[in-house]
Coordinates of C-alpha atoms in Angstrom, one line a residue:
M1 CA -164.2 -30.1 -134.7
P2 CA -161.7 -31.6 -137.4
P3 CA -159.9 -34.7 -136.4
Q4 CA -156.4 -34.2 -135.0
A5 CA -153.3 -35.8 -136.7
Y6 CA -151.1 -38.0 -134.4
R7 CA -147.7 -39.1 -136.0
Y8 CA -146.6 -42.7 -135.6
R9 CA -143.5 -44.8 -136.4
L10 CA -143.5 -48.2 -137.5
V11 CA -140.3 -50.3 -136.6
D12 CA -139.3 -54.1 -136.6
V13 CA -137.7 -55.0 -133.2
F14 CA -135.2 -57.8 -132.5
T15 CA -134.0 -57.9 -136.3
Q16 CA -131.7 -56.1 -138.7
V17 CA -134.0 -57.1 -141.5
A18 CA -137.1 -55.3 -142.5
F19 CA -140.4 -57.3 -142.2
E20 CA -138.7 -59.8 -139.7
G21 CA -138.7 -59.4 -136.0
N22 CA -141.7 -57.9 -134.1
A23 CA -143.4 -55.1 -135.5
L24 CA -144.2 -52.2 -133.3
A25 CA -146.3 -48.9 -133.8
V26 CA -144.8 -45.8 -131.9
L27 CA -146.8 -42.5 -131.4
P28 CA -143.8 -40.2 -130.4
D29 CA -146.3 -37.5 -128.9
A30 CA -149.4 -38.9 -127.4
T31 CA -150.3 -36.0 -125.3
G32 CA -153.9 -35.4 -125.0
L33 CA -155.0 -39.1 -125.5
D34 CA -156.7 -41.0 -122.8
S35 CA -156.5 -44.7 -122.0
R36 CA -159.7 -45.4 -124.1
V37 CA -158.6 -43.8 -127.2
M38 CA -155.0 -45.4 -126.8
Q39 CA -156.8 -48.7 -126.6
Q40 CA -158.8 -48.0 -129.7
I41 CA -155.7 -47.0 -131.7
A42 CA -153.9 -50.3 -130.6
R43 CA -156.8 -52.2 -131.8
E44 CA -156.7 -50.4 -135.0
F45 CA -153.0 -51.2 -135.7
N46 CA -153.7 -54.8 -134.4
L47 CA -150.0 -55.5 -133.7
S48 CA -148.6 -57.3 -130.8
E49 CA -148.3 -54.0 -129.0
T50 CA -148.5 -50.3 -129.9
T51 CA -146.7 -47.7 -127.6
F52 CA -147.8 -44.0 -126.7
V53 CA -145.1 -41.6 -125.4
R54 CA -146.0 -38.9 -122.9
P55 CA -143.9 -36.6 -120.5
A56 CA -142.5 -38.5 -117.7
T57 CA -143.6 -38.0 -114.2
L58 CA -140.9 -40.1 -112.6
P59 CA -137.3 -38.6 -111.9
D60 CA -134.4 -40.0 -114.2
C61 CA -136.9 -41.0 -117.0
V62 CA -136.8 -39.4 -120.4
A63 CA -140.4 -40.2 -121.3
E64 CA -143.4 -42.1 -120.0
V65 CA -144.3 -45.2 -122.3
R66 CA -147.8 -46.6 -122.3
I67 CA -148.1 -50.1 -123.8
F68 CA -151.2 -51.6 -125.3
T69 CA -151.9 -54.9 -126.9
P70 CA -155.1 -55.0 -129.2
T71 CA -157.1 -55.8 -125.9
R72 CA -155.3 -54.5 -122.9
E73 CA -152.7 -52.3 -121.5
M74 CA -149.4 -53.9 -120.3
R75 CA -147.3 -53.0 -117.2
F76 CA -144.1 -53.9 -119.1
A77 CA -143.0 -55.3 -122.5
G78 CA -139.7 -55.8 -123.8
H79 CA -139.9 -55.2 -127.7
P80 CA -142.0 -51.9 -127.0
T81 CA -139.3 -50.6 -124.6
I82 CA -136.4 -51.3 -127.0
G83 CA -138.4 -50.1 -130.1
T84 CA -139.5 -47.0 -128.3
G85 CA -136.1 -46.3 -127.1
Y86 CA -134.8 -46.6 -130.7
V87 CA -137.5 -44.1 -131.9
L88 CA -136.6 -41.5 -129.2
L89 CA -132.9 -41.9 -129.8
D90 CA -133.6 -41.5 -133.6
E91 CA -135.8 -38.4 -133.2
G92 CA -133.1 -36.7 -131.0
R93 CA -135.2 -36.8 -127.8
I94 CA -132.3 -38.3 -126.0
A95 CA -129.3 -35.9 -126.2
P96 CA -126.0 -37.6 -127.4
P97 CA -123.6 -39.0 -126.4
A98 CA -126.0 -40.4 -123.8
V99 CA -126.1 -44.2 -123.9
E100 CA -128.1 -45.0 -120.6
F101 CA -131.5 -43.7 -119.9
G102 CA -134.7 -44.6 -118.2
L103 CA -138.3 -45.1 -119.5
Q104 CA -141.3 -44.8 -117.2
E105 CA -143.8 -47.6 -117.7
Q106 CA -146.6 -49.0 -115.4
I107 CA -144.1 -51.2 -113.5
G108 CA -141.8 -48.3 -112.8
R109 CA -138.6 -47.0 -114.3
V110 CA -137.0 -49.4 -116.9
P111 CA -133.3 -48.9 -117.5
V112 CA -132.0 -48.9 -121.0
R113 CA -128.5 -48.8 -122.5
V114 CA -127.3 -48.5 -126.0
A115 CA -124.3 -50.6 -126.8
R116 CA -122.1 -48.4 -129.4
D117 CA -119.7 -51.3 -129.5
E118 CA -122.2 -53.7 -130.7
S119 CA -123.9 -51.9 -133.7
D120 CA -126.2 -49.9 -131.3
L121 CA -127.8 -53.0 -129.7
I122 CA -130.3 -51.6 -127.3
W123 CA -130.5 -53.3 -123.9
L124 CA -133.2 -53.2 -121.2
R125 CA -132.6 -54.6 -117.7
T126 CA -135.4 -57.0 -116.8
P127 CA -137.4 -55.9 -113.7
P128 CA -137.5 -58.0 -110.6
I129 CA -138.6 -61.8 -111.4
E130 CA -141.1 -63.4 -109.4
W131 CA -141.4 -67.2 -109.3
G132 CA -144.8 -68.7 -109.2
P133 CA -146.2 -72.3 -109.1
T134 CA -145.2 -75.2 -111.1
Y135 CA -147.9 -76.9 -113.3
D136 CA -148.8 -80.5 -114.3
P137 CA -146.7 -81.6 -117.2
A138 CA -149.6 -83.8 -118.5
L139 CA -152.0 -80.8 -118.5
C140 CA -149.5 -78.7 -120.2
A141 CA -148.9 -81.3 -123.0
R142 CA -152.7 -81.6 -123.5
A143 CA -153.2 -78.0 -123.8
L144 CA -150.5 -77.7 -126.5
G145 CA -151.4 -80.7 -128.4
L146 CA -148.5 -82.7 -127.4
R147 CA -147.5 -86.0 -125.7
R148 CA -146.2 -85.9 -122.1
E149 CA -143.0 -87.3 -123.3
D150 CA -142.5 -84.3 -125.8
L151 CA -141.7 -82.4 -122.6
A152 CA -138.1 -81.9 -121.2
G153 CA -137.3 -82.8 -117.5
A154 CA -137.6 -79.3 -116.1
P155 CA -141.0 -78.6 -114.5
P156 CA -143.4 -76.2 -116.3
Q157 CA -143.5 -73.1 -114.0
R158 CA -145.0 -69.7 -114.0
L159 CA -142.6 -66.6 -113.7
S160 CA -143.2 -63.0 -114.0
A161 CA -141.3 -59.7 -114.7
G162 CA -144.5 -57.8 -114.9
N163 CA -146.4 -60.3 -117.3
P164 CA -147.3 -63.7 -115.7
T165 CA -145.7 -66.4 -118.2
L166 CA -145.9 -70.1 -118.1
Y167 CA -142.5 -71.6 -119.2
I168 CA -142.7 -75.1 -120.8
A169 CA -139.3 -76.7 -121.8
L170 CA -139.6 -79.2 -124.6
Q171 CA -137.3 -81.9 -126.2
T172 CA -136.6 -80.3 -129.6
A173 CA -137.2 -77.4 -131.9
A174 CA -139.4 -79.6 -134.2
I175 CA -141.6 -80.3 -131.1
V176 CA -141.8 -76.6 -130.4
D177 CA -143.0 -75.9 -133.8
R178 CA -145.6 -78.5 -133.5
C179 CA -147.4 -76.6 -130.7
E180 CA -150.7 -75.2 -130.9
L181 CA -152.5 -73.0 -128.1
G182 CA -156.0 -71.5 -128.6
V183 CA -158.2 -69.6 -126.1
E184 CA -159.6 -72.9 -124.5
G185 CA -156.1 -74.4 -124.0
A186 CA -154.8 -71.0 -122.4
R187 CA -157.9 -71.0 -120.0
L188 CA -157.3 -74.8 -119.2
L189 CA -153.8 -73.7 -118.0
R190 CA -154.9 -70.6 -116.4
G191 CA -157.1 -72.7 -114.2
T192 CA -158.7 -70.5 -111.4
E193 CA -156.2 -67.6 -112.0
T194 CA -158.1 -64.4 -112.8
E195 CA -155.3 -62.7 -114.9
P196 CA -154.5 -64.1 -118.5
I197 CA -151.1 -65.9 -118.8
C198 CA -148.7 -66.0 -121.4
V199 CA -147.3 -69.4 -122.6
F200 CA -143.7 -69.7 -123.5
V201 CA -142.5 -72.9 -125.1
F202 CA -138.9 -73.5 -125.9
A203 CA -136.2 -76.2 -126.5
P204 CA -132.5 -75.5 -125.5
S205 CA -130.1 -75.1 -128.4
A206 CA -126.5 -74.8 -129.0
T207 CA -126.7 -70.9 -128.8
G208 CA -129.3 -70.7 -126.2
A209 CA -133.1 -71.4 -127.0
Y210 CA -135.5 -71.9 -129.9
S211 CA -138.8 -70.3 -128.7
R212 CA -142.4 -69.4 -129.3
M213 CA -145.0 -67.5 -127.1
F214 CA -148.8 -67.6 -127.2
A215 CA -151.1 -65.2 -125.5
P216 CA -154.4 -65.8 -127.2
E217 CA -156.4 -64.4 -124.2
L218 CA -154.4 -61.1 -124.7
G219 CA -155.3 -60.8 -128.3
V220 CA -151.9 -62.2 -129.4
V221 CA -152.5 -65.5 -131.0
E222 CA -148.7 -65.9 -131.3
D223 CA -145.9 -63.3 -130.5
P224 CA -142.9 -63.0 -132.8
A225 CA -140.7 -61.8 -130.1
T226 CA -141.2 -61.4 -126.4
G227 CA -138.5 -59.4 -124.6
S228 CA -140.5 -59.2 -121.2
A229 CA -140.5 -63.1 -121.2
T230 CA -136.8 -63.5 -122.2
G231 CA -135.3 -62.4 -118.9
P232 CA -137.2 -64.8 -117.0
L233 CA -136.6 -67.4 -119.5
A234 CA -133.0 -67.1 -118.8
A235 CA -133.7 -67.3 -115.1
Y236 CA -135.6 -70.4 -115.6
M237 CA -132.9 -72.0 -117.9
Q238 CA -130.3 -71.0 -115.3
K239 CA -132.2 -72.6 -112.5
Y240 CA -132.9 -76.0 -114.2
T241 CA -129.5 -76.1 -115.8
L242 CA -130.7 -75.9 -119.4
L243 CA -128.2 -73.4 -120.6
P244 CA -125.1 -74.8 -122.7
K245 CA -121.8 -74.3 -120.9
A246 CA -120.9 -72.0 -123.8
A247 CA -123.8 -69.7 -123.2
A248 CA -123.9 -69.6 -119.6
S249 CA -123.7 -65.9 -119.2
R250 CA -124.6 -64.8 -122.9
F251 CA -126.9 -66.4 -125.2
I252 CA -129.6 -65.9 -127.9
S253 CA -133.3 -66.8 -127.9
E254 CA -134.4 -67.4 -131.5
Q255 CA -138.2 -66.7 -131.8
G256 CA -140.7 -66.1 -134.5
V257 CA -139.4 -68.5 -137.1
K258 CA -142.6 -70.4 -137.5
M259 CA -144.3 -67.2 -138.2
R260 CA -141.7 -66.1 -140.9
R261 CA -140.8 -63.1 -138.4
R262 CA -137.4 -64.5 -137.2
S263 CA -136.2 -62.6 -134.1
L264 CA -133.0 -62.7 -132.4
L265 CA -133.2 -61.7 -128.7
H266 CA -129.8 -61.2 -127.1
V267 CA -129.5 -62.1 -123.4
R268 CA -126.8 -61.3 -120.9
I269 CA -126.7 -62.6 -117.3
E270 CA -124.6 -60.8 -114.8
A271 CA -123.8 -61.8 -111.1
R272 CA -124.1 -58.8 -108.9
A273 CA -123.9 -58.7 -105.0
G274 CA -125.2 -62.2 -104.4
R275 CA -128.0 -62.0 -107.3
F276 CA -128.3 -62.2 -110.9
D277 CA -129.4 -59.3 -113.5
F278 CA -130.9 -60.3 -116.7
D279 CA -130.5 -57.9 -119.7
V280 CA -132.3 -58.5 -122.9
G281 CA -131.1 -56.7 -126.1
G282 CA -131.9 -56.3 -129.7
H283 CA -131.5 -54.3 -132.7
V284 CA -134.3 -52.2 -134.4
T285 CA -135.1 -51.7 -138.1
P286 CA -137.4 -48.8 -139.2
V287 CA -140.0 -49.7 -141.8
G288 CA -142.5 -46.9 -142.1
S289 CA -144.1 -43.9 -140.7
G290 CA -147.3 -41.8 -141.1
T291 CA -150.2 -40.2 -139.2
I292 CA -153.5 -41.5 -137.6
L293 CA -156.6 -39.1 -137.4
I294 CA -158.3 -39.1 -133.9

């Protein structure tokens, strides 16, 4: 039987400049592909994530989106959500003038909104955030190749909006750029936990945060932009009073600069009925398309 051709789109997310931001491959019609083949395709593209679009089974969702890193499937991820939403809009899969829709992911329905008044900035609503344990600052410093005094005063802590992530606040952007984290360092921080964790380091800035994210156990040495970690970042910075007063409800996390993939992740914090919602938004730039033979 001859191989079947599946169409894909390549987009850069959290940027308006081609070849910056976080690259994403989207297969707009992945009907017929099973999890094993999806994982093989994601390994072939070897990007932070690749998404596969299939018909939704949850109500009020326009599509199901399966998200894979080169080594495993993710329950939720930010730049794949925003990038896939862009592709569905661009291909007319979401009828205008709709600006709000849901995407079905492993974590459930993820609300997405298009801001027509902000150059079509695409926003997602961060799923509920779980607060985990705090970590020893000296251990974190050692794993990152830093000194204890390089860390800021806030305790390193694990949070999750679908992907467990350890947040480590550092003193300056220059210290953020000095960080290194390999598989051994990630295992040291994970300790007895069975699920791999992402490690998110940042320094507060005048406009929000200067950030980097490492997930070597997930096959991602460094991620240029991590939307799933940016909502919890906002919650962490809010709790430990790390947000500048001018950016208490709206700020930008600048990520990927050290990788020459500068990404701008917009964050909006909204108080609602005694709790806070954390929305993460970004622009998307198309860079290519093609077919892959299966």
